[in-house]
Each structure stands twice: as C-alpha cells, then as structure tokens.
Amino acid sequence: MGDITIKELAQKLGVSISTISKALSNSHEISAATREKVLAGVRKYKYTPNPNASSLRKKRSNTIAVIIPEVADSFFSQALKGIESIAQNVDYHVLIYLTYESFYKERMILNEIKSGRVDGVLMSISSETSNSHHITALRDRNIPIVFFDRVLEETETAKVVTDDFESSFKATEHLLERGCKHIAYLSTSRHLSINNDRRNGYLEALVKHNIDPSKHTVVQCSNHPEYNLGMVRKLLQQEERPDGIIASIEKLTSSIYDVCKELNISIPGQLKVITFSNLDIASILSPSLTTITQPAFEIGRTAAAILLKALQKKKLAIRNERIVIPSVLVKRGSTN
Amino acid sequence: MGDITIKELAQKLGVSISTISKALSNSHEISAATREKVLAGVRKYKYTPNPNASSLRKKRSNTIAVIIPEVADSFFSQALKGIESIAQNVDYHVLIYLTYESFYKERMILNEIKSGRVDGVLMSISSETSNSHHITALRDRNIPIVFFDRVLEETETAKVVTDDFESSFKATEHLLERGCKHIAYLSTSRHLSINNDRRNGYLEALVKHNIDPSKHTVVQCSNHPEYNLGMVRKLLQQEERPDGIIASIEKLTSSIYDVCKELNISIPGQLKVITFSNLDIASILSPSLTTITQPAFEIGRTAAAILLKALQKKKLAIRNERIVIPSVLVKRGSTN
DNA sequence: GGAAACTACGAAAACGTTTTCTTAGTATTT
DNA sequence: AAATACTAAGAAAACGTTTTCGTAGTTTCC
C-alpha cells in the first residue's frame, strides 16, 4: 500500500483534482456537500498531500531550520524544546543543524538551506563567527532569520536575548557583598556579543565599587575542555589567586570544582563561584552552585513565535527589535 | 536576488536543461568540456537545485526524522548529536520531533511524516507506547525505521540498544558487595522494554545472591516530577527503608538527594545510590554519583549509520538485528 | 427580460527538477 | 559502402500538487 495521489483519489470520488485541492483548503468555491464527500474520501483512502509537490507549487515548505553550536548543553537543549513546542502547534517542521562552534560549518549549513528547503531560520551563532556575509546571502533569498541568545548585532532582524550585562553586574555585586576582594571572570569567545556584555557587566560592577584595576581578571577560555582546565588550574595556582569566580560557560563548572578539590581550595570558604548555567541539578552539587539561570525555554519559544508569526503574513518583514528576557540569579551554597 | 532556476541557467549558458542536470549528476552522457562549462556557470550564478522539485521527481527527500520523547536530557541530547554528526557527513537533513512521552503525539507525528517528507525514521518510543499500529503504517509506505534505546520489540527492524539487563545486574551486585541488604529499584514506565530489562537484571541479581524476596522493592515512577518526589519520600520514610537504590531515570537523582537531605539520611553511609545517567557533572555532586553511563553518542551514531546506509542502497531492507553497545558502571562516592 | 453578478466546478498551466526518449553526427564493423 | 554502434546533446514527459482561468447554470439587478 503506497501513497494515494490526489489524481487517484479524484478518480475514485468522481470529482476533479482541483475540487479536492480546493476542498482541502476550505475554498469558498466548493459547496458544503462536495466538501463533505471529499473529506470522507480523504479519510477513507488515507490521503495526505505530498509535501514536496505542495511546497514546490506553493513556494513554501512549512519548515524552519534551527542552527546552534551544540545540543548536549542545558541551555540549547531547553531552547530547542521551546522552539519545537511552538512549531508543533502551528504545524511547522523543524530541521536541526549543529555547527560545533565552527564558522566554516555554519557557512556550509546556511548555504545548504538557502534554496527553498526552509521558510525561515532560528540561529545562535558559533563562537567563531565574526562577519555576516553568509547571513546576508540568506536574506537576499528572502529567508528571514531570528537570532536568539548568541546574536549577530550588525544584522537587522529580531534578536531574543537575556540581560547578560545586568546579570553579570548583579552576580559581581553579589560576590562583592559576600566579601570577595578579587573576582575573576572566565570568558568565552571574544567574538560573541553576549560574552562582551557579560564581561562589561562584571567590569562595570568592579568599577562602581572601586575595586583596584589590578584585581580585574579576565581569563580567556576556549572550546577545548583540556585547555580550559589548564587555564583554571593556572588561575587558582597563582600567588594572588582570586577569591571569587564568575564563569561564563556552563562546562567550566566541573573544571572549577575539580581543580578546587585537587588544590584543596574550599568552596565557598576560600573561593566563591557563580556560573551561567541551566542545569537543574546545580542545587545538589557539593556545595550547591549559585547560578545565573537563563530562561532558555522561554527564549526558544519567543524566538520561534516571532519567526512563525512573521511567516504567516503575506509581506514578511521582521522588525529590527531586541527582546530581552531576564535571567535570574539563584543564590546557593557556592557563594555562601 | 532570488534563486536562479535551472532553466535560467540553461539560457545563460546556451545549453539545455537536461544537459545541466546530467552534468551535475556526473552523467557519462556529458563531455568533459561541457561539464566544465556547466560547473563554471553553476559557480558563477550560484545555482543550487530546488530541493522540493528534486525530491518530488526523485521520490527521495534526503531527510530523516528523529522522534524522541524529550531533548532536555543528557542521554537524548547526546544521542541526537551522534545522529546529526553522521547525517551531516552524508548530506542528509534531520527533522526533530518531540513526543513529550505522549503516545498520542507520537502517532500524530508519524502520521504527519509518512507521505514523502522523510526517507527514514530514527526513533525512541514514548513511555506510553504500547502497540505498533502507527509504526506499521509507516512501513507500509516503505519508510524504514531504526529504533534506538527505547525500542518496540515486536517490530522487525534494526534496534540499537545498550545492555540494560547486564548493567542493572552489575549495579545490583556492586551494591550488594558494598554491603547493601535491601535494595530498591526505581522504575520508569512498564511499557518500556528497557525498563523491564533493567528491572529483571536487578531482580535476577537479588535472586542469585539469595536476597529475601521481602527485600525486593520496585517503585513505579511516572513522568511527573512531583509524583516521583512523593514516591521517593514515601520510600525513604518507611520503617524498613532500603539501604541501596538503583534509579532508572536520570531525573530522579535530584529527588533522591533532596529527600535524603530533608530526612537527614547520609549518602553513602545510610543509603547508597546508583543512577542511569549521562550527566558529566555526576562527578562533582555531593557526594559524587555512581552512574551507569550509557554510550549515548555512540548509540545515536550507530542507529543513524544503519539507517543511512540502508537508504543508499536500491533495495532497502533493514535487517532485524539487535546491536548492543555496553554501558559502563562508573563507581563514585555515592556507593562508597 | 436582458445584462450583470454569482456559484460551483473542471481544464489546464505552472512550480523546478530528473529521467526517458529522440536525434544528429561520428566511429566501427562487415 | 552500407549497416551498425556509439557519443553527446536536446525535447519532452513525468513527479503531485496549487492556482489561474474558463464556463455552464443560477441568481440578482434595473
């Protein structure tokens, strides 16, 4: 039993092809009686329109692409979940692509999808991405794109982000309140605007509280766990080691806890720690971890909603807006 | 600048449509000279074939669907990563669908994709799924399916799983070795074969070591965190409370740790804990968590490889085989 | 009561490819 | 030298829809 085509169905029902097509799209040209007849036939013979034929003719695929650096990550997996939940509601399909933080892959992927496979794109850029030629190419083809979390500032479109600057600022102040004198910031890629926002929030808080600039420490981390572990170890082994850490990457948490155990540094006694993280088991770490928790699911939902709403309209134009959904600082044992 | 079609390109190059199509598929009917000319034109005008037209004609979409209950979960997100990595290599596209453990949604999704949108399906069934009518419908349409992790035993196709029975057996023996006398098993849905395998491994180990049947405790958990928390609390509040726990669901970890803190039960002193989990931060929990770690990424890769290899062949037939990739028991603080 | 508008449907064009069928020209065989 | 096979290309059919266009038959309007 293969598929039944509209032609075969038309024959069985004794109506024309166009009648069926129109009936299924609730055209007013079709009388209630024949519409019913068609619907009955559709049910009886389990007819479903071929999506490729339909997309070809309609120039619309009912599919969006989600392009993210990584999925085995609490933020991105939750965001993806948010996106999928919206898409499912409006009968859109979701293609997933991972860039593994590679600009090269990101370009390849965008190139692959720019010819009618998708109606729109949701994207969080790779940490290597520094220019927007590949994005422009997409938009030239009239494929709208909405950024979430890791945005490309120079592109004029909707961007759904969290309040990175403020979160970081508050986190820093929280550490200062708890008595930290020397706070280090573990940064991610310098190309990412979220990283710069976070770093600036951190720096500004230090300045506001008159912290000696010699105590401003920004450690540049990478995508390589080994390298990062080394950096953390180096940081905590030095003479004037910090008494507070703000980590911009969730994956650094393990490194920090491990190094502290290795070097016999007590958390929060000798070192207080805050991480940008969405892990719900942060509370059962030892000690429980103070986090800046991003509204990942909500960010995904919002970005998807904006894109899909735009796609419903005839004249699709996405406003160049910035939607900020605040993170929350969850204070736990590691900053006690 | 919209897309350029094959027709327009043909005009510009002064060749026929079919020549271009053939040149691009390396047909021997095209001379080296014209092939070069065509390729140059393709580059110059940035021509990419429209995938819908191509799929329609070729009856092949170069797309697979991944259907899983959840993505914000360390196992599934890693498996998805494995799948995507294979698909990217062979230029296949990946549609993602979440069932949220709902049989109803699972059926809807399969119904949606069964008419040419995808060439094949990779799936881990929902915990509610108890029959395979919806799967049969897919296969009637000649769409192959490969199961991973949560398989439907009755369906004849490839299944990529881990050694649930053995893992559970070993985990139970590990607890017995560490002196546990009363071990409880926290189960997931009774419909899932992996759950039954794990439970049987647990039971068999108890029998082998002559544990009194009154000390066999299987707690049936659900998909509702609240409910599960209640069950765990009830379990640990009872008179004859267990001194060992094997949790079949990663998400139960938090509940167990929380309840222990609440009731002042020390891990591993009064209760030893093992969880089926892929969280890489299990090592920095307090105490660090002994886990049965599944080869999630490998499972995803393997399942994808089998499906995609089958799709390359003319006559697609997937052997009814069972591929077992072993989990590893990582002994840590919670069973010390 | 004739023109105009509307209703309900079918025929045919169109979407952009891939593939099959032809064909003109050249090379090979007998 | 005629018959045959091969080469390289184009013309046209096909994939399964949606949409435009055309048209009988009916209703509405002066």
XYZ file of C-alpha atoms (C1' of nucleotides) in Angstrom:
732
model
C 0.000 0.000 0.000
C 1.853 3.010 -1.204
C 0.580 6.560 -1.056
C -2.563 7.513 -2.851
C -2.236 10.606 -5.001
C -4.739 13.343 -5.494
C -5.304 12.117 -9.027
C -6.239 8.630 -7.929
C -8.474 9.994 -5.237
C -10.175 12.245 -7.757
C -10.908 9.264 -9.933
C -12.344 7.246 -7.081
C -14.565 10.071 -5.972
C -15.611 11.154 -9.453
C -14.547 14.746 -8.988
C -11.723 16.772 -10.424
C -8.296 17.213 -8.945
C -8.856 20.873 -8.342
C -12.044 20.221 -6.450
C -10.161 18.102 -3.978
C -7.383 20.584 -3.558
C -9.824 23.400 -3.046
C -11.984 21.435 -0.663
C -8.949 20.704 1.472
C -8.013 24.329 1.681
C -11.545 25.330 2.598
C -12.084 27.293 -0.532
C -15.458 29.007 -0.758
C -15.722 27.762 -4.287
C -16.700 24.345 -3.007
C -20.201 23.538 -1.811
C -20.703 22.040 1.607
C -21.941 18.813 0.080
C -18.957 18.101 -2.114
C -16.592 19.245 0.591
C -18.022 16.570 2.844
C -17.765 13.987 0.131
C -14.135 14.867 -0.407
C -13.300 14.803 3.276
C -14.924 11.406 3.608
C -12.839 10.138 0.716
C -9.705 11.569 2.213
C -10.376 9.704 5.425
C -11.363 6.519 3.711
C -8.340 6.294 1.474
C -5.975 7.953 3.951
C -4.915 10.603 1.501
C -2.222 13.032 2.573
C -0.863 15.559 0.105
C 2.730 15.043 -0.927
C 4.658 17.787 0.861
C 7.266 18.165 -1.841
C 4.750 18.736 -4.562
C 2.879 21.086 -2.317
C 5.982 23.019 -1.299
C 7.147 23.256 -4.866
C 3.928 24.753 -6.035
C 3.287 26.956 -3.039
C 6.906 28.044 -2.704
C 6.670 27.402 0.974
C 7.981 24.440 2.881
C 6.390 24.774 6.298
C 9.785 24.049 7.702
C 12.242 26.102 9.680
C 15.872 25.454 10.467
C 17.406 25.705 13.896
C 21.130 26.271 13.784
C 23.010 26.038 17.048
C 26.582 25.328 18.091
C 25.770 22.408 20.295
C 22.829 20.444 21.639
C 24.303 18.496 24.534
C 24.061 21.597 26.643
C 21.344 22.532 29.040
C 20.734 25.940 27.535
C 20.487 24.894 23.936
C 18.523 21.738 24.532
C 15.947 23.663 26.518
C 15.783 26.386 23.919
C 15.309 23.770 21.224
C 12.491 22.324 23.237
C 10.851 25.729 23.382
C 11.182 26.128 19.649
C 9.808 22.705 18.888
C 6.819 23.208 21.119
C 5.783 26.318 19.205
C 6.454 24.798 15.826
C 4.379 21.739 16.628
C 1.443 23.969 17.453
C 1.351 25.613 14.062
C 2.267 22.513 12.078
C 5.731 23.567 11.219
C 8.615 21.163 10.904
C 11.989 21.744 12.483
C 15.315 20.924 10.891
C 18.219 20.845 13.282
C 21.816 21.668 12.401
C 24.836 21.770 14.691
C 27.826 23.957 13.956
C 30.100 22.640 16.692
C 31.246 26.252 17.103
C 32.718 26.233 13.620
C 32.238 29.224 11.357
C 33.050 27.061 8.399
C 30.275 24.618 9.200
C 27.894 27.445 9.864
C 28.527 28.820 6.400
C 28.130 25.428 4.790
C 24.832 24.880 6.521
C 23.394 28.238 5.575
C 24.468 27.631 2.037
C 22.749 24.261 2.010
C 19.402 25.553 3.164
C 19.142 28.752 1.218
C 17.261 27.324 -1.732
C 13.767 26.583 -0.653
C 14.288 23.905 1.927
C 13.163 26.181 4.745
C 10.944 29.204 5.133
C 12.945 30.723 7.940
C 15.859 30.278 10.278
C 16.403 30.430 14.024
C 20.012 30.725 14.963
C 22.531 31.102 17.710
C 25.866 31.871 16.131
C 29.060 29.938 16.581
C 31.780 31.380 18.749
C 33.979 31.819 15.704
C 31.507 33.818 13.687
C 32.784 37.315 13.092
C 31.115 38.530 9.929
C 27.722 38.290 8.353
C 28.226 37.624 4.669
C 26.600 34.239 4.959
C 23.612 35.777 6.678
C 23.226 38.399 4.027
C 23.170 35.692 1.393
C 20.196 34.147 3.187
C 18.297 37.367 3.399
C 18.917 38.056 -0.264
C 16.902 34.937 -0.876
C 14.145 36.324 1.283
C 14.576 33.843 4.061
C 14.013 35.588 7.367
C 16.216 34.844 10.321
C 15.702 35.402 14.015
C 18.628 35.233 16.391
C 18.451 34.007 19.933
C 20.986 34.241 22.710
C 24.099 34.497 20.581
C 23.172 37.192 18.127
C 24.910 38.960 15.307
C 24.394 42.567 16.323
C 25.031 44.028 12.882
C 22.177 42.121 11.268
C 18.883 43.952 11.208
C 16.338 41.481 12.484
C 14.688 40.338 15.690
C 17.011 39.186 18.446
C 15.845 37.386 21.539
C 18.343 37.574 24.334
C 18.673 37.707 28.045
C 20.029 40.568 30.121
C 23.636 39.466 30.073
C 25.103 42.751 31.198
C 22.755 43.162 34.141
C 23.008 39.526 35.209
C 26.728 39.696 35.253
C 26.656 43.006 37.033
C 24.379 41.627 39.724
C 26.411 38.472 40.068
C 29.532 40.510 40.590
C 27.842 42.678 43.167
C 26.593 39.560 44.904
C 30.167 38.297 45.213
C 31.334 41.679 46.483
C 28.594 41.695 49.081
C 29.723 38.303 50.220
C 33.153 39.745 50.847
C 35.105 38.883 47.707
C 38.034 41.201 47.042
C 39.405 39.661 43.901
C 36.977 38.327 41.375
C 37.947 36.627 38.152
C 35.764 36.384 35.067
C 36.109 33.309 32.891
C 35.181 34.425 29.424
C 34.123 32.638 26.295
C 34.849 33.651 22.714
C 35.624 37.330 22.248
C 33.533 37.371 19.094
C 30.318 36.794 20.951
C 28.407 39.843 21.978
C 26.917 38.006 24.926
C 30.404 37.428 26.187
C 31.282 41.087 25.898
C 28.070 42.100 27.628
C 28.800 39.757 30.476
C 32.373 40.895 30.759
C 31.333 44.514 30.705
C 28.739 43.938 33.394
C 31.426 42.382 35.509
C 33.915 45.188 34.869
C 31.395 47.927 35.442
C 30.395 46.458 38.782
C 34.023 46.383 39.818
C 34.487 49.986 38.805
C 31.356 51.075 40.582
C 32.631 49.517 43.786
C 36.090 50.996 43.393
C 37.904 47.735 43.026
C 41.575 48.191 42.218
C 42.085 47.523 38.487
C 44.881 45.122 39.341
C 42.137 42.886 40.691
C 40.277 42.816 37.400
C 40.986 39.420 35.930
C 39.538 38.183 32.681
C 40.569 34.702 31.647
C 40.009 33.906 28.011
C 38.742 30.357 27.633
C 38.241 28.302 24.501
C 36.160 25.446 23.163
C 38.690 22.901 24.350
C 37.988 21.391 27.761
C 41.623 20.419 28.256
C 42.848 23.908 27.579
C 40.210 25.414 29.828
C 41.042 23.065 32.656
C 44.661 24.219 32.341
C 43.635 27.853 32.466
C 41.537 27.315 35.559
C 44.337 25.450 37.246
C 46.805 28.183 36.384
C 44.425 30.813 37.697
C 43.954 29.076 41.017
C 47.588 28.179 41.477
C 48.906 31.686 41.218
C 50.227 33.660 44.168
C 47.418 36.193 44.259
C 44.638 33.835 43.481
C 41.092 35.165 43.249
C 38.510 34.590 45.960
C 35.581 34.735 43.572
C 34.844 33.416 40.094
C 32.168 34.140 37.551
C 32.159 31.528 34.825
C 30.550 32.388 31.535
C 30.414 28.802 30.348
C 28.427 26.054 31.980
C 31.013 23.429 31.131
C 33.631 25.184 33.223
C 31.825 24.220 36.405
C 33.361 20.775 36.508
C 36.831 22.172 35.893
C 36.499 24.628 38.731
C 35.166 22.090 41.209
C 37.784 19.557 40.186
C 40.692 21.963 40.475
C 39.487 23.140 43.849
C 39.408 19.588 45.107
C 42.827 18.967 43.621
C 44.340 22.084 45.180
C 42.390 21.787 48.394
C 40.601 25.062 47.979
C 37.316 25.176 49.816
C 34.143 26.479 48.193
C 32.746 28.846 49.329
C 35.269 29.346 52.139
C 38.248 30.299 50.046
C 36.596 30.682 46.683
C 33.079 31.668 45.789
C 31.689 30.523 42.467
C 28.887 31.635 40.155
C 28.196 30.031 36.804
C 25.971 30.898 33.872
C 24.131 27.600 33.822
C 20.797 25.955 33.293
C 21.472 22.657 34.950
C 18.662 21.814 37.289
C 20.949 19.714 39.398
C 23.009 22.741 40.359
C 21.188 22.502 43.662
C 22.605 19.120 44.553
C 26.205 19.842 43.717
C 28.650 19.965 46.577
C 28.373 22.667 47.509
C 25.228 23.624 45.688
C 26.026 26.021 42.899
C 24.953 29.633 42.632
C 23.851 30.156 39.052
C 22.698 32.751 36.655
C 19.863 30.813 35.159
C 18.753 31.849 31.726
C 15.163 31.476 30.601
C 16.224 29.065 27.885
C 12.850 27.556 27.145
C 11.206 30.968 27.026
C 13.914 32.349 24.777
C 13.358 29.486 22.368
C 9.614 29.919 22.451
C 9.760 33.634 21.903
C 12.185 33.449 19.017
C 10.101 30.761 17.353
C 6.898 32.704 17.903
C 8.318 35.813 16.250
C 9.604 33.922 13.249
C 6.496 31.847 12.744
C 4.183 34.788 13.153
C 6.151 36.653 10.506
C 5.908 33.664 8.200
C 2.111 33.625 8.403
C 1.869 37.127 6.965
C 1.966 37.837 3.273
C 4.564 40.537 3.378
C 7.151 39.169 5.698
C 9.221 41.741 7.399
C 10.771 41.145 10.750
C 11.233 44.207 12.898
C 14.729 45.024 13.955
C 13.936 44.618 17.610
C 15.675 43.335 20.669
C 13.649 41.297 23.113
C 15.173 40.846 26.492
C 14.023 38.096 28.821
C 15.777 38.431 32.144
C 17.857 35.742 33.769
C 17.648 35.094 37.452
C 20.451 34.863 39.939
C 19.845 31.809 42.078
C 21.905 32.110 45.229
C 23.134 28.823 46.616
C 25.917 27.288 48.646
C 28.863 28.168 46.445
C 28.584 31.835 47.369
C 27.604 31.472 50.975
C 18.451 38.466 -5.946
C 16.220 35.477 -5.768
C 17.191 31.965 -6.695
C 18.267 31.178 -10.212
C 16.499 28.208 -11.729
C 17.939 25.557 -13.938
C 16.005 26.996 -16.825
C 17.518 30.434 -16.460
C 20.953 28.975 -16.082
C 20.454 26.933 -19.227
C 19.577 30.042 -21.127
C 22.611 31.930 -19.897
C 24.941 29.095 -20.771
C 23.332 28.254 -24.058
C 22.747 24.627 -23.216
C 19.639 22.645 -22.483
C 18.110 21.997 -19.084
C 18.863 18.334 -19.261
C 22.495 18.942 -20.018
C 22.843 20.857 -16.787
C 21.042 18.277 -14.762
C 23.122 15.489 -16.229
C 26.359 17.374 -15.811
C 25.609 17.891 -12.152
C 24.977 14.234 -11.577
C 28.164 13.261 -13.399
C 26.364 11.518 -16.197
C 28.636 9.903 -18.789
C 26.457 11.393 -21.451
C 28.138 14.748 -20.973
C 31.557 15.562 -22.423
C 34.278 16.837 -20.152
C 34.237 20.198 -21.885
C 30.561 20.954 -21.395
C 30.640 19.573 -17.886
C 33.296 22.141 -17.041
C 31.326 24.874 -18.695
C 28.265 23.955 -16.675
C 30.152 23.776 -13.406
C 31.655 27.159 -14.047
C 28.192 28.574 -14.701
C 26.849 26.982 -11.555
C 29.563 28.654 -9.519
C 29.222 31.962 -11.272
C 25.483 32.247 -10.863
C 25.386 30.407 -7.537
C 22.870 27.895 -8.768
C 21.541 25.329 -6.306
C 18.823 22.934 -7.322
C 15.499 23.439 -5.615
C 15.210 20.580 -3.141
C 11.450 20.291 -3.400
C 11.466 19.899 -7.133
C 14.303 17.484 -6.870
C 12.657 15.441 -4.125
C 9.379 15.374 -5.974
C 10.951 13.985 -9.079
C 13.408 11.651 -7.419
C 10.959 10.476 -4.785
C 13.620 10.938 -2.172
C 13.977 13.790 0.258
C 17.449 13.329 1.715
C 15.864 13.933 5.063
C 15.332 11.741 8.087
C 13.188 12.285 11.134
C 14.336 11.854 14.693
C 11.494 11.223 17.086
C 12.297 11.268 20.770
C 10.348 11.841 23.970
C 12.482 14.689 25.198
C 15.584 16.634 24.301
C 16.463 18.401 27.531
C 18.000 15.203 28.801
C 21.613 14.200 28.712
C 21.010 10.877 27.039
C 18.794 12.107 24.234
C 20.709 15.266 23.525
C 23.919 13.291 23.180
C 22.241 10.696 21.006
C 20.839 13.459 18.817
C 24.311 14.860 18.492
C 25.558 11.475 17.332
C 22.805 11.254 14.761
C 23.374 14.735 13.446
C 27.080 14.168 13.067
C 26.506 11.170 10.818
C 23.775 12.844 8.818
C 25.900 15.906 8.178
C 28.600 13.697 6.705
C 26.368 12.220 4.048
C 24.417 15.394 3.336
C 21.238 14.302 4.968
C 18.945 16.666 6.786
C 17.481 15.957 10.196
C 13.958 16.803 11.290
C 13.415 16.714 15.010
C 10.134 15.873 16.742
C 9.431 15.604 20.454
C 6.672 13.400 21.805
C 6.847 14.529 25.421
C 6.210 10.887 26.316
C 2.776 11.042 24.726
C 1.569 8.177 22.591
C -0.980 10.455 21.039
C 1.668 12.918 19.904
C 3.832 10.106 18.666
C 1.013 8.891 16.456
C 0.286 12.351 15.152
C 3.905 12.879 14.251
C 4.277 9.594 12.441
C 1.125 10.351 10.556
C 2.447 13.749 9.548
C 5.676 12.458 8.098
C 4.523 9.383 6.336
C 3.951 10.953 2.935
C 7.290 11.714 1.418
C 8.673 14.247 3.806
C 11.352 11.877 5.038
C 13.191 8.862 3.688
C 13.576 7.194 7.050
C 12.979 7.478 10.756
C 15.073 7.148 13.886
C 13.022 6.738 16.986
C 12.988 6.183 20.690
C 9.447 5.434 21.714
C 7.416 7.282 24.289
C 6.819 5.681 27.639
C 3.131 5.355 26.842
C 3.587 3.489 23.602
C 2.197 0.021 23.849
C 1.283 -1.014 20.329
C 2.736 -0.635 16.907
C -0.097 0.183 14.546
C 1.374 3.583 13.831
C 4.723 2.012 13.046
C 3.165 -0.473 10.676
C 1.507 2.359 8.817
C 4.928 3.871 8.228
C 6.432 0.697 6.952
C 3.503 0.156 4.637
C 4.643 3.326 2.975
C 8.108 1.889 2.652
C 9.689 4.232 5.119
C 12.302 2.348 7.099
C 12.652 2.902 10.804
C 15.501 2.173 13.170
C 14.924 2.191 16.908
C 17.466 3.251 19.450
C 17.432 2.830 23.208
C 13.700 2.622 23.700
C 12.699 0.065 21.142
C 9.486 -1.608 20.139
C 10.473 -5.249 20.367
C 7.673 -6.536 18.187
C 8.732 -4.521 15.157
C 11.104 -6.284 12.823
C 13.901 -3.843 12.181
C 17.292 -2.817 13.498
C 17.437 -1.838 17.151
C 20.400 -0.168 18.744
C 20.422 -0.526 22.495
C 22.660 -0.844 25.464
C 22.990 -3.850 27.769
C 20.302 -2.824 30.191
C 19.897 -6.178 31.846
C 23.603 -6.682 32.449
C 24.194 -3.115 33.579
C 21.453 -3.369 36.088
C 22.640 -6.768 37.209
C 26.159 -5.465 37.758
C 24.929 -2.371 39.508
C 22.912 -4.506 41.890
C 25.867 -6.757 42.579
C 28.008 -3.686 43.173
C 25.585 -2.534 45.854
C 25.495 -5.987 47.408
C 29.277 -6.071 47.502
C 29.248 -2.761 49.274
C 27.077 -4.304 51.937
C 23.555 -3.332 50.971
C 20.889 -5.670 52.310
C 17.777 -4.028 50.977
C 17.939 -2.503 47.537
C 15.092 -0.666 45.869
C 14.663 -0.226 42.142
C 13.006 2.935 40.905
C 11.358 2.035 37.670
C 10.090 4.001 34.720
C 7.149 3.132 32.514
C 6.186 -0.532 32.498
C 5.632 -0.366 28.763
C 9.268 0.171 28.006
C 11.331 -2.882 27.345
C 14.441 -1.172 28.627
C 12.695 -0.740 31.928
C 11.803 -4.382 32.113
C 15.320 -5.407 31.206
C 16.728 -3.236 33.923
C 14.228 -4.450 36.474
C 14.913 -8.061 35.555
C 18.652 -7.551 35.842
C 18.076 -6.151 39.280
C 15.767 -8.988 40.337
C 17.978 -11.701 38.959
C 20.978 -10.365 40.826
C 18.960 -10.416 44.032
C 17.882 -13.980 43.417
C 21.396 -15.081 42.588
C 22.608 -13.706 45.887
C 19.732 -15.227 47.829
C 18.207 -11.988 48.939
C 14.924 -12.481 50.761
C 12.060 -11.649 48.369
C 10.604 -9.350 51.001
C 13.583 -7.140 50.257
C 12.757 -6.862 46.586
C 11.298 -3.403 46.121
C 10.224 -1.977 42.805
C 8.834 1.522 42.888
C 6.836 2.512 39.855
C 7.583 6.113 38.892
C 5.911 8.319 36.328
C 6.634 11.274 34.109
C 5.579 13.719 36.789
C 8.411 15.074 38.918
C 6.050 15.936 41.754
C 4.604 12.471 41.930
C 8.037 10.893 41.756
C 9.337 13.084 44.530
C 6.436 11.877 46.640
C 7.205 8.248 45.892
C 10.831 8.682 46.816
C 9.912 10.410 50.035
C 7.454 7.681 50.904
C 10.059 5.035 50.165
C 12.660 6.603 52.394
C 10.284 7.404 55.203
C 9.068 3.886 55.748
C 10.034 1.761 58.690
C 12.129 -0.725 56.782
C 13.726 1.729 54.449
C 16.180 0.474 51.835
C 19.923 0.973 52.146
C 20.501 0.993 48.415
C 18.741 2.497 45.404
C 19.032 1.972 41.699
C 17.265 4.708 39.798
C 16.254 4.044 36.238
C 15.629 7.674 35.435
C 18.233 10.386 35.457
C 15.798 12.995 36.667
C 15.209 11.091 39.885
C 18.692 11.939 41.095
C 17.675 15.335 42.368
C 14.668 13.916 44.163
C 16.757 11.324 45.935
C 19.429 13.758 47.013
C 16.851 16.277 48.115
C 14.827 13.815 50.146
C 17.978 12.496 51.797
C 18.930 15.982 52.852
C 15.401 16.599 54.066
C 15.264 13.367 56.105
C 18.866 13.571 57.186
C 19.856 10.348 55.538
C 23.542 10.224 54.682
C 24.780 9.056 51.297
C 26.553 6.674 51.107
C 26.558 5.976 54.844
C 22.892 5.062 55.243
C 21.885 4.878 51.602
C 23.905 4.020 48.546
C 22.730 5.354 45.194
C 23.251 4.416 41.573
C 21.554 6.190 38.687
C 21.241 5.511 34.992
C 22.639 8.836 33.888
C 24.798 10.560 31.336
C 25.460 13.750 33.193
C 29.131 14.559 33.087
C 28.849 16.513 36.279
C 27.915 13.397 38.243
C 31.477 13.522 39.482
C 31.065 16.830 41.255
C 27.803 16.080 43.004
C 27.880 15.767 46.754
C 28.675 13.012 47.155
C 29.815 12.220 43.648
C 27.312 9.940 41.970
C 27.864 6.381 40.887
C 26.292 6.040 37.475
C 25.505 3.588 34.783
C 26.650 5.663 31.878
C 25.159 4.813 28.533
C 27.095 5.324 25.315
C 24.532 7.835 24.116
C 26.553 9.437 21.378
C 27.636 6.069 20.030
C 24.096 4.752 20.103
C 22.950 7.734 18.077
C 25.777 7.376 15.605
C 25.220 3.683 15.135
C 21.496 3.954 14.618
C 21.977 6.757 12.112
C 24.689 4.851 10.281
C 22.476 1.800 9.862
C 19.547 3.803 8.589
C 21.551 5.952 6.225
C 23.475 3.042 4.844
C 20.222 1.263 4.107
C 18.902 4.366 2.371
C 21.850 4.469 -0.012
C 21.010 1.043 -1.413
C 18.435 0.484 -4.129
C 16.527 -2.261 -2.395
C 16.177 -1.043 1.105
C 15.751 -3.736 3.637
C 16.878 -3.321 7.193
C 17.919 -6.490 8.924
C 16.026 -7.433 12.026
C 19.074 -7.167 14.225
C 19.849 -6.037 17.719
C 23.030 -4.092 18.269
C 24.153 -3.829 21.835
C 26.617 -1.187 22.904
C 27.543 -1.716 26.529
C 27.123 0.850 29.270
C 29.755 1.326 31.891
C 29.327 1.369 35.630
C 31.261 4.342 36.954
C 31.823 3.846 40.658
C 31.884 7.018 42.660
C 31.214 8.400 46.099
C 27.529 7.568 46.386
C 28.298 3.864 46.724
C 31.456 4.087 48.766
C -36.347 40.213 -19.602
C -31.697 41.148 -20.706
C -27.330 42.396 -18.511
C -24.580 41.582 -14.654
C -23.038 39.061 -10.889
C -22.520 34.940 -8.506
C -21.931 29.730 -7.638
C -19.654 25.514 -8.133
C -16.881 23.080 -10.592
C -13.368 21.332 -14.294
C -9.367 22.016 -17.606
C -5.046 23.355 -17.939
C -0.916 25.854 -16.643
C 2.639 26.208 -13.500
C 6.214 25.059 -9.857
C 11.681 23.259 -10.906
C 13.607 19.335 -11.224
C 15.103 14.287 -13.186
C 14.707 10.884 -16.498
C 13.319 8.809 -20.661
C 13.077 9.187 -25.389
C 14.954 11.118 -29.846
C 18.260 12.530 -32.833
C 22.270 14.260 -35.460
C 26.719 13.239 -36.100
C 30.706 10.294 -35.802
C 33.113 5.901 -35.325
C 33.168 0.977 -36.026
C 32.104 -3.217 -38.146
C 31.258 -6.371 -42.086
C 29.988 1.260 -48.856
C 26.244 0.003 -46.283
C 24.829 -1.363 -41.780
C 25.612 -0.856 -37.017
C 27.029 1.080 -32.748
C 28.431 4.775 -30.102
C 28.656 9.799 -28.364
C 26.811 13.996 -26.815
C 23.231 16.573 -26.602
C 18.207 18.370 -26.736
C 12.954 17.727 -26.458
C 9.540 16.240 -23.858
C 7.326 13.595 -20.234
C 6.820 12.965 -15.542
C 6.710 13.821 -10.382
C 1.971 15.573 -7.381
C 0.417 19.438 -6.093
C -1.879 24.588 -6.242
C -3.727 28.216 -8.712
C -5.411 30.598 -12.612
C -8.642 30.662 -15.970
C -12.820 29.376 -18.272
C -17.638 28.176 -18.220
C -22.211 26.243 -17.634
C -26.027 27.230 -14.788
C -28.320 30.091 -11.457
C -29.447 34.346 -9.100
C -29.750 39.400 -8.738
C -30.455 43.796 -10.515
C -32.587 47.716 -13.189
